[in-house]
Tab-separated table of C-alpha atoms in Angstrom:
chain	number	residue	atom	x	y	z
A	1	UNK	CA	-42.648	-20.211	-46.431
A	2	UNK	CA	-42.857	-20.244	-42.586
A	3	UNK	CA	-40.612	-17.171	-42.249
A	4	UNK	CA	-41.709	-14.470	-39.812
A	5	UNK	CA	-40.264	-11.008	-39.137
A	6	UNK	CA	-40.811	-9.065	-35.909
A	7	UNK	CA	-39.901	-5.448	-35.149
A	8	UNK	CA	-39.588	-4.355	-31.524
A	9	UNK	CA	-37.625	-1.957	-29.352
A	10	UNK	CA	-34.644	-4.318	-29.585
A	11	UNK	CA	-34.460	-4.270	-33.365
A	12	UNK	CA	-35.586	-6.624	-36.157
A	13	UNK	CA	-35.761	-10.405	-35.739
A	14	UNK	CA	-36.254	-13.198	-38.265
A	15	UNK	CA	-37.912	-16.505	-37.378
A	16	UNK	CA	-36.425	-18.736	-40.035
A	17	UNK	CA	-37.983	-22.018	-41.117
A	18	UNK	CA	-40.207	-22.154	-38.065
A	19	UNK	CA	-37.183	-23.110	-35.964
A	20	UNK	CA	-34.971	-20.279	-34.709
A	21	UNK	CA	-35.039	-16.514	-34.053
A	22	UNK	CA	-32.138	-14.576	-35.572
A	23	UNK	CA	-31.257	-10.983	-34.708
A	24	UNK	CA	-30.847	-9.182	-38.043
A	25	UNK	CA	-30.447	-5.707	-36.524
A	26	UNK	CA	-26.773	-5.250	-37.366
A	27	UNK	CA	-26.311	-1.700	-38.618
A	28	UNK	CA	-29.551	-0.426	-37.089
A	29	UNK	CA	-28.863	1.933	-34.186
A	30	UNK	CA	-31.905	1.954	-31.940
A	31	UNK	CA	-32.750	2.071	-28.246
A	32	UNK	CA	-34.528	4.192	-25.663
A	33	UNK	CA	-31.935	5.556	-23.255
A	34	UNK	CA	-32.915	5.807	-19.598
A	35	UNK	CA	-29.530	6.747	-18.103
A	36	UNK	CA	-25.976	7.441	-19.227
A	37	UNK	CA	-22.568	7.081	-17.548
A	38	UNK	CA	-19.432	8.699	-18.931
A	39	UNK	CA	-16.049	7.078	-18.393
A	40	UNK	CA	-13.655	9.215	-16.315
A	41	UNK	CA	-10.732	7.307	-17.826
A	42	UNK	CA	-11.466	7.324	-21.569
A	43	UNK	CA	-13.509	9.970	-23.363
A	44	UNK	CA	-14.508	7.462	-26.049
A	45	UNK	CA	-16.205	5.090	-23.587
A	46	UNK	CA	-19.667	5.340	-22.055
A	47	UNK	CA	-22.293	3.155	-20.395
A	48	UNK	CA	-25.941	3.386	-21.386
A	49	UNK	CA	-29.000	1.914	-19.704
A	50	UNK	CA	-31.654	1.033	-22.305
A	51	UNK	CA	-35.378	0.438	-21.900
A	52	UNK	CA	-35.922	-3.328	-22.362
A	53	UNK	CA	-32.415	-3.763	-23.767
A	54	UNK	CA	-30.130	-3.880	-20.763
A	55	UNK	CA	-26.902	-1.968	-20.246
A	56	UNK	CA	-24.355	-1.587	-23.034
A	57	UNK	CA	-20.934	0.015	-23.231
A	58	UNK	CA	-19.830	2.193	-26.116
A	59	UNK	CA	-16.200	1.390	-26.920
A	60	UNK	CA	-15.508	4.206	-29.360
A	61	UNK	CA	-16.639	2.406	-32.507
A	62	UNK	CA	-19.181	-0.202	-31.390
A	63	UNK	CA	-21.534	-1.191	-28.560
A	64	UNK	CA	-21.068	-4.239	-26.351
A	65	UNK	CA	-23.769	-5.689	-24.064
A	66	UNK	CA	-22.903	-5.459	-20.365
A	67	UNK	CA	-26.153	-6.451	-18.666
A	68	UNK	CA	-29.740	-7.516	-19.248
A	69	UNK	CA	-33.260	-6.488	-18.265
A	70	UNK	CA	-34.214	-2.844	-18.412
A	71	UNK	CA	-30.981	-0.915	-18.020
A	72	UNK	CA	-31.046	2.149	-15.753
A	73	UNK	CA	-28.507	4.171	-13.781
A	74	UNK	CA	-24.915	3.172	-14.546
A	75	UNK	CA	-21.532	4.537	-13.519
A	76	UNK	CA	-17.847	3.848	-13.881
A	77	UNK	CA	-15.498	3.437	-10.939
A	78	UNK	CA	-13.697	6.765	-10.610
A	79	UNK	CA	-10.473	5.120	-9.461
A	80	UNK	CA	-10.047	1.802	-11.272
A	81	UNK	CA	-10.320	1.120	-14.994
A	82	UNK	CA	-12.561	-1.799	-15.892
A	83	UNK	CA	-14.972	-1.461	-12.979
A	84	UNK	CA	-18.542	-0.251	-13.243
A	85	UNK	CA	-21.974	-0.459	-11.622
A	86	UNK	CA	-25.160	-1.105	-13.573
A	87	UNK	CA	-28.773	-1.532	-12.505
A	88	UNK	CA	-32.169	-2.901	-13.446
A	89	UNK	CA	-35.707	-2.126	-12.273
A	90	UNK	CA	-36.641	-1.430	-8.654
A	91	UNK	CA	-33.091	-1.092	-7.361
A	92	UNK	CA	-31.161	-4.241	-8.235
A	93	UNK	CA	-27.507	-3.199	-8.626
A	94	UNK	CA	-24.690	-5.184	-10.233
A	95	UNK	CA	-20.933	-4.755	-10.236
A	96	UNK	CA	-18.478	-5.675	-12.982
A	97	UNK	CA	-14.672	-5.673	-12.852
A	98	UNK	CA	-11.795	-7.459	-14.593
A	99	UNK	CA	-12.346	-10.273	-12.041
A	100	UNK	CA	-16.135	-10.753	-12.218
A	101	UNK	CA	-19.157	-9.874	-14.344
A	102	UNK	CA	-22.596	-8.706	-13.217
A	103	UNK	CA	-22.481	-9.708	-9.566
A	104	UNK	CA	-25.592	-8.569	-7.715
A	105	UNK	CA	-24.625	-6.490	-4.674
A	106	UNK	CA	-27.852	-4.660	-3.802
A	107	UNK	CA	-31.616	-4.935	-4.050
A	108	UNK	CA	-34.619	-5.669	-1.881
A	109	UNK	CA	-33.636	-8.729	0.164
A	110	UNK	CA	-29.953	-8.553	-0.816
A	111	UNK	CA	-27.088	-7.828	1.609
A	112	UNK	CA	-29.344	-6.372	4.284
A	113	UNK	CA	-31.512	-4.073	2.155
A	114	UNK	CA	-35.195	-4.329	3.107
A	115	UNK	CA	-36.827	-1.916	0.654
A	116	UNK	CA	-37.697	-1.784	-3.013
A	117	UNK	CA	-36.755	1.255	-5.049
A	118	UNK	CA	-38.369	3.104	-7.927
A	119	UNK	CA	-38.631	1.673	-11.454
A	120	UNK	CA	-35.426	3.635	-12.045
A	121	UNK	CA	-33.651	3.662	-8.679
A	122	UNK	CA	-30.950	6.338	-8.284
A	123	UNK	CA	-27.481	5.717	-6.887
A	124	UNK	CA	-24.251	7.677	-6.563
A	125	UNK	CA	-20.663	6.637	-6.004
A	126	UNK	CA	-18.787	8.796	-3.537
A	127	UNK	CA	-16.640	11.465	-5.167
A	128	UNK	CA	-13.558	10.591	-3.093
A	129	UNK	CA	-13.837	6.811	-2.790
A	130	UNK	CA	-15.735	4.557	-5.162
A	131	UNK	CA	-15.806	1.843	-2.503
A	132	UNK	CA	-18.615	3.932	-1.004
A	133	UNK	CA	-21.987	3.811	-2.736
A	134	UNK	CA	-25.294	5.465	-1.834
A	135	UNK	CA	-28.619	4.133	-3.130
A	136	UNK	CA	-32.055	5.723	-2.946
A	137	UNK	CA	-34.868	3.292	-2.128
A	138	UNK	CA	-37.655	4.470	0.211
A	139	UNK	CA	-34.754	5.708	2.334
A	140	UNK	CA	-31.090	6.393	1.616
A	141	UNK	CA	-28.801	3.384	2.045
A	142	UNK	CA	-24.991	3.392	2.165
A	143	UNK	CA	-22.300	0.798	1.620
A	144	UNK	CA	-18.630	1.362	2.424
A	145	UNK	CA	-17.316	-1.844	0.843
A	146	UNK	CA	-18.869	-2.449	-2.566
A	147	UNK	CA	-15.494	-3.783	-3.758
A	148	UNK	CA	-15.334	-6.581	-1.174
A	149	UNK	CA	-13.995	-9.742	-2.868
A	150	UNK	CA	-17.106	-11.669	-1.761
A	151	UNK	CA	-20.270	-10.135	-3.204
A	152	UNK	CA	-22.309	-11.511	-0.286
A	153	UNK	CA	-20.131	-9.587	2.165
A	154	UNK	CA	-21.031	-6.194	0.721
A	155	UNK	CA	-22.797	-4.502	3.657
A	156	UNK	CA	-25.553	-1.892	3.471
A	157	UNK	CA	-26.735	0.488	6.180
A	158	UNK	CA	-29.917	2.554	6.116
A	159	UNK	CA	-28.756	6.112	6.856
A	160	UNK	CA	-32.184	7.755	6.897
A	161	UNK	CA	-35.412	6.893	8.700
A	162	UNK	CA	-38.791	7.774	7.185
A	163	UNK	CA	-36.872	9.984	4.771
A	164	UNK	CA	-38.771	13.200	4.029
A	165	UNK	CA	-41.717	11.832	6.053
A	166	UNK	CA	-43.306	9.631	3.357
A	167	UNK	CA	-41.766	6.197	3.840
A	168	UNK	CA	-43.916	4.648	1.101
A	169	UNK	CA	-42.593	6.988	-1.585
A	170	UNK	CA	-39.518	6.195	-3.694
A	171	UNK	CA	-36.474	8.449	-3.882
A	172	UNK	CA	-36.035	9.700	-7.452
A	173	UNK	CA	-32.877	11.860	-7.454
A	174	UNK	CA	-29.543	11.939	-5.568
A	175	UNK	CA	-26.482	14.169	-6.008
A	176	UNK	CA	-23.227	14.778	-4.158
A	177	UNK	CA	-21.647	18.205	-3.964
A	178	UNK	CA	-18.547	18.473	-6.139
A	179	UNK	CA	-17.046	20.896	-3.639
A	180	UNK	CA	-17.788	19.043	-0.386
A	181	UNK	CA	-17.748	15.235	-0.075
A	182	UNK	CA	-20.023	15.364	2.959
A	183	UNK	CA	-22.930	17.150	1.253
A	184	UNK	CA	-25.555	14.938	-0.376
A	185	UNK	CA	-28.979	15.917	-1.741
A	186	UNK	CA	-31.920	13.577	-2.347
A	187	UNK	CA	-35.503	14.085	-3.493
A	188	UNK	CA	-38.684	12.034	-3.615
A	189	UNK	CA	-42.341	12.373	-4.555
A	190	UNK	CA	-43.786	15.814	-5.194
A	191	UNK	CA	-42.006	18.788	-3.646
A	192	UNK	CA	-39.727	16.791	-1.358
A	193	UNK	CA	-36.016	17.664	-1.069
A	194	UNK	CA	-33.497	16.782	1.638
A	195	UNK	CA	-29.830	17.504	2.347
A	196	UNK	CA	-27.206	16.086	4.649
A	197	UNK	CA	-23.944	17.826	5.522
A	198	UNK	CA	-22.326	14.729	7.059
A	199	UNK	CA	-22.910	11.946	4.528
A	200	UNK	CA	-19.736	10.130	5.623
A	201	UNK	CA	-20.503	10.152	9.361
A	202	UNK	CA	-21.631	7.126	11.369
A	203	UNK	CA	-24.840	8.918	12.329
A	204	UNK	CA	-26.055	10.844	9.282
A	205	UNK	CA	-28.338	13.822	9.957
A	206	UNK	CA	-30.778	15.020	7.292
A	207	UNK	CA	-32.377	18.438	6.861
A	208	UNK	CA	-35.803	18.596	5.213
A	209	UNK	CA	-35.532	21.638	2.944
A	210	UNK	CA	-38.757	20.930	1.067
A	211	UNK	CA	-40.607	23.941	2.483
A	212	UNK	CA	-38.185	26.318	0.751
A	213	UNK	CA	-39.006	24.999	-2.737
A	214	UNK	CA	-41.334	26.939	-5.043
A	215	UNK	CA	-44.923	26.226	-4.091
A	216	UNK	CA	-45.948	24.033	-7.056
A	217	UNK	CA	-46.455	20.359	-6.123
A	218	UNK	CA	-44.242	18.663	-8.713
A	219	UNK	CA	-41.229	16.318	-8.453
A	220	UNK	CA	-37.644	17.524	-8.514
A	221	UNK	CA	-36.538	16.130	-11.879
A	222	UNK	CA	-32.803	16.727	-11.488
A	223	UNK	CA	-30.250	17.968	-8.954
A	224	UNK	CA	-26.831	19.406	-9.808
A	225	UNK	CA	-24.160	21.109	-7.718
A	226	UNK	CA	-21.536	23.781	-8.277
A	227	UNK	CA	-18.006	22.652	-9.082
A	228	UNK	CA	-16.331	24.694	-6.306
A	229	UNK	CA	-18.988	26.281	-4.056
A	230	UNK	CA	-20.825	23.858	-1.772
A	231	UNK	CA	-23.563	26.404	-1.056
A	232	UNK	CA	-24.722	26.549	-4.693
A	233	UNK	CA	-27.144	23.914	-5.959
A	234	UNK	CA	-29.425	23.699	-9.006
A	235	UNK	CA	-32.670	21.785	-9.531
A	236	UNK	CA	-34.949	21.096	-12.478
A	237	UNK	CA	-38.403	21.959	-11.146
A	238	UNK	CA	-41.697	22.775	-12.834
A	239	UNK	CA	-40.140	23.146	-16.318
A	240	UNK	CA	-37.447	25.553	-15.140
A	241	UNK	CA	-34.001	25.494	-13.565
A	242	UNK	CA	-33.787	27.015	-10.094
A	243	UNK	CA	-30.587	28.047	-8.347
A	244	UNK	CA	-29.885	28.319	-4.627
A	245	UNK	CA	-26.962	30.248	-3.181
A	246	UNK	CA	-27.546	28.957	0.354
A	247	UNK	CA	-27.753	25.157	0.041
A	248	UNK	CA	-31.460	25.061	-0.673
A	249	UNK	CA	-32.870	27.597	1.782
A	250	UNK	CA	-34.089	29.892	-1.021
A	251	UNK	CA	-34.395	29.578	-4.806
A	252	UNK	CA	-34.168	31.829	-7.873
A	253	UNK	CA	-35.587	30.926	-11.278
A	254	UNK	CA	-32.683	30.956	-13.759
A	255	UNK	CA	-34.691	30.089	-16.890
A	256	UNK	CA	-38.014	31.964	-17.124
A	257	UNK	CA	-37.904	32.053	-20.936
A	258	UNK	CA	-37.418	28.359	-21.707
A	259	UNK	CA	-39.912	26.442	-23.869
A	260	UNK	CA	-42.820	24.924	-21.965
A	261	UNK	CA	-41.411	21.389	-21.747
A	262	UNK	CA	-40.077	19.243	-18.935
A	263	UNK	CA	-36.404	19.478	-17.972
A	264	UNK	CA	-35.013	16.051	-17.106
A	265	UNK	CA	-31.327	16.637	-16.473
A	266	UNK	CA	-28.733	19.292	-15.547
A	267	UNK	CA	-24.976	18.918	-15.938
A	268	UNK	CA	-22.239	21.263	-14.731
A	269	UNK	CA	-19.311	21.861	-17.069
A	270	UNK	CA	-16.589	21.196	-14.514
A	271	UNK	CA	-13.827	21.960	-17.041
A	272	UNK	CA	-14.879	25.569	-17.562
A	273	UNK	CA	-13.817	28.630	-15.561
A	274	UNK	CA	-17.336	29.937	-16.173
A	275	UNK	CA	-20.547	28.759	-14.549
A	276	UNK	CA	-21.703	26.745	-17.555
A	277	UNK	CA	-24.670	24.401	-17.317
A	278	UNK	CA	-26.191	22.011	-19.824
A	279	UNK	CA	-29.828	20.959	-19.576
A	280	UNK	CA	-31.825	18.308	-21.352
């Protein structure tokens, strides 16, 4: 009778009477999550970047679409309710606020940026001021005015040159220290890890601490920092979690008895008096 049904990673669709596609997925909860952003203002709200299904926001009882494409890294403004950053492939970043929706503020060829990022390009908002944003393309780029009223006036500066020596390789992880707003870590490729201790300075200086990593040539899958000690940092590396007490100059395996599977994320429990970590 000319009706057709299609199942895909967005749900179930009905082509009725050879004329129109209808989404009949209501009630089906499905999606491959790339990245996740938790609201600092409301524990019931979260942003999620989905493979092929854009960025959506969970509002406590339902999901609402916030952006298209493949959804990746996403984060709420730490200071202002109603603001967030979302992203799609290769480092295109969009801002949303009560005044505008999905304005593109970064990407190769946008606002001074001259590089393409990874399929899932990392970014971080500064812990002390969410007007400052750092994005990891081939190098680390920084903007101090991502809230400028005119999206075309958002300015980006490359704050690394030939970062970690391989300028054709994409940065895959970035993390600020909770304890020190000047300390920023970034990784790329296999066995490449860098740190700066003056991320807010005009002239940012990077230390290549790759040689101190365990010898296996694998990527750093995740970086996490200690809630109060800026010398302590954790990484997911070669299916284990490693801890450094001296800002990455030596490492100790914390998890020698874990199952033999990849670790993709580490999160510090900042609300606990103990040194609690979650891994995924």
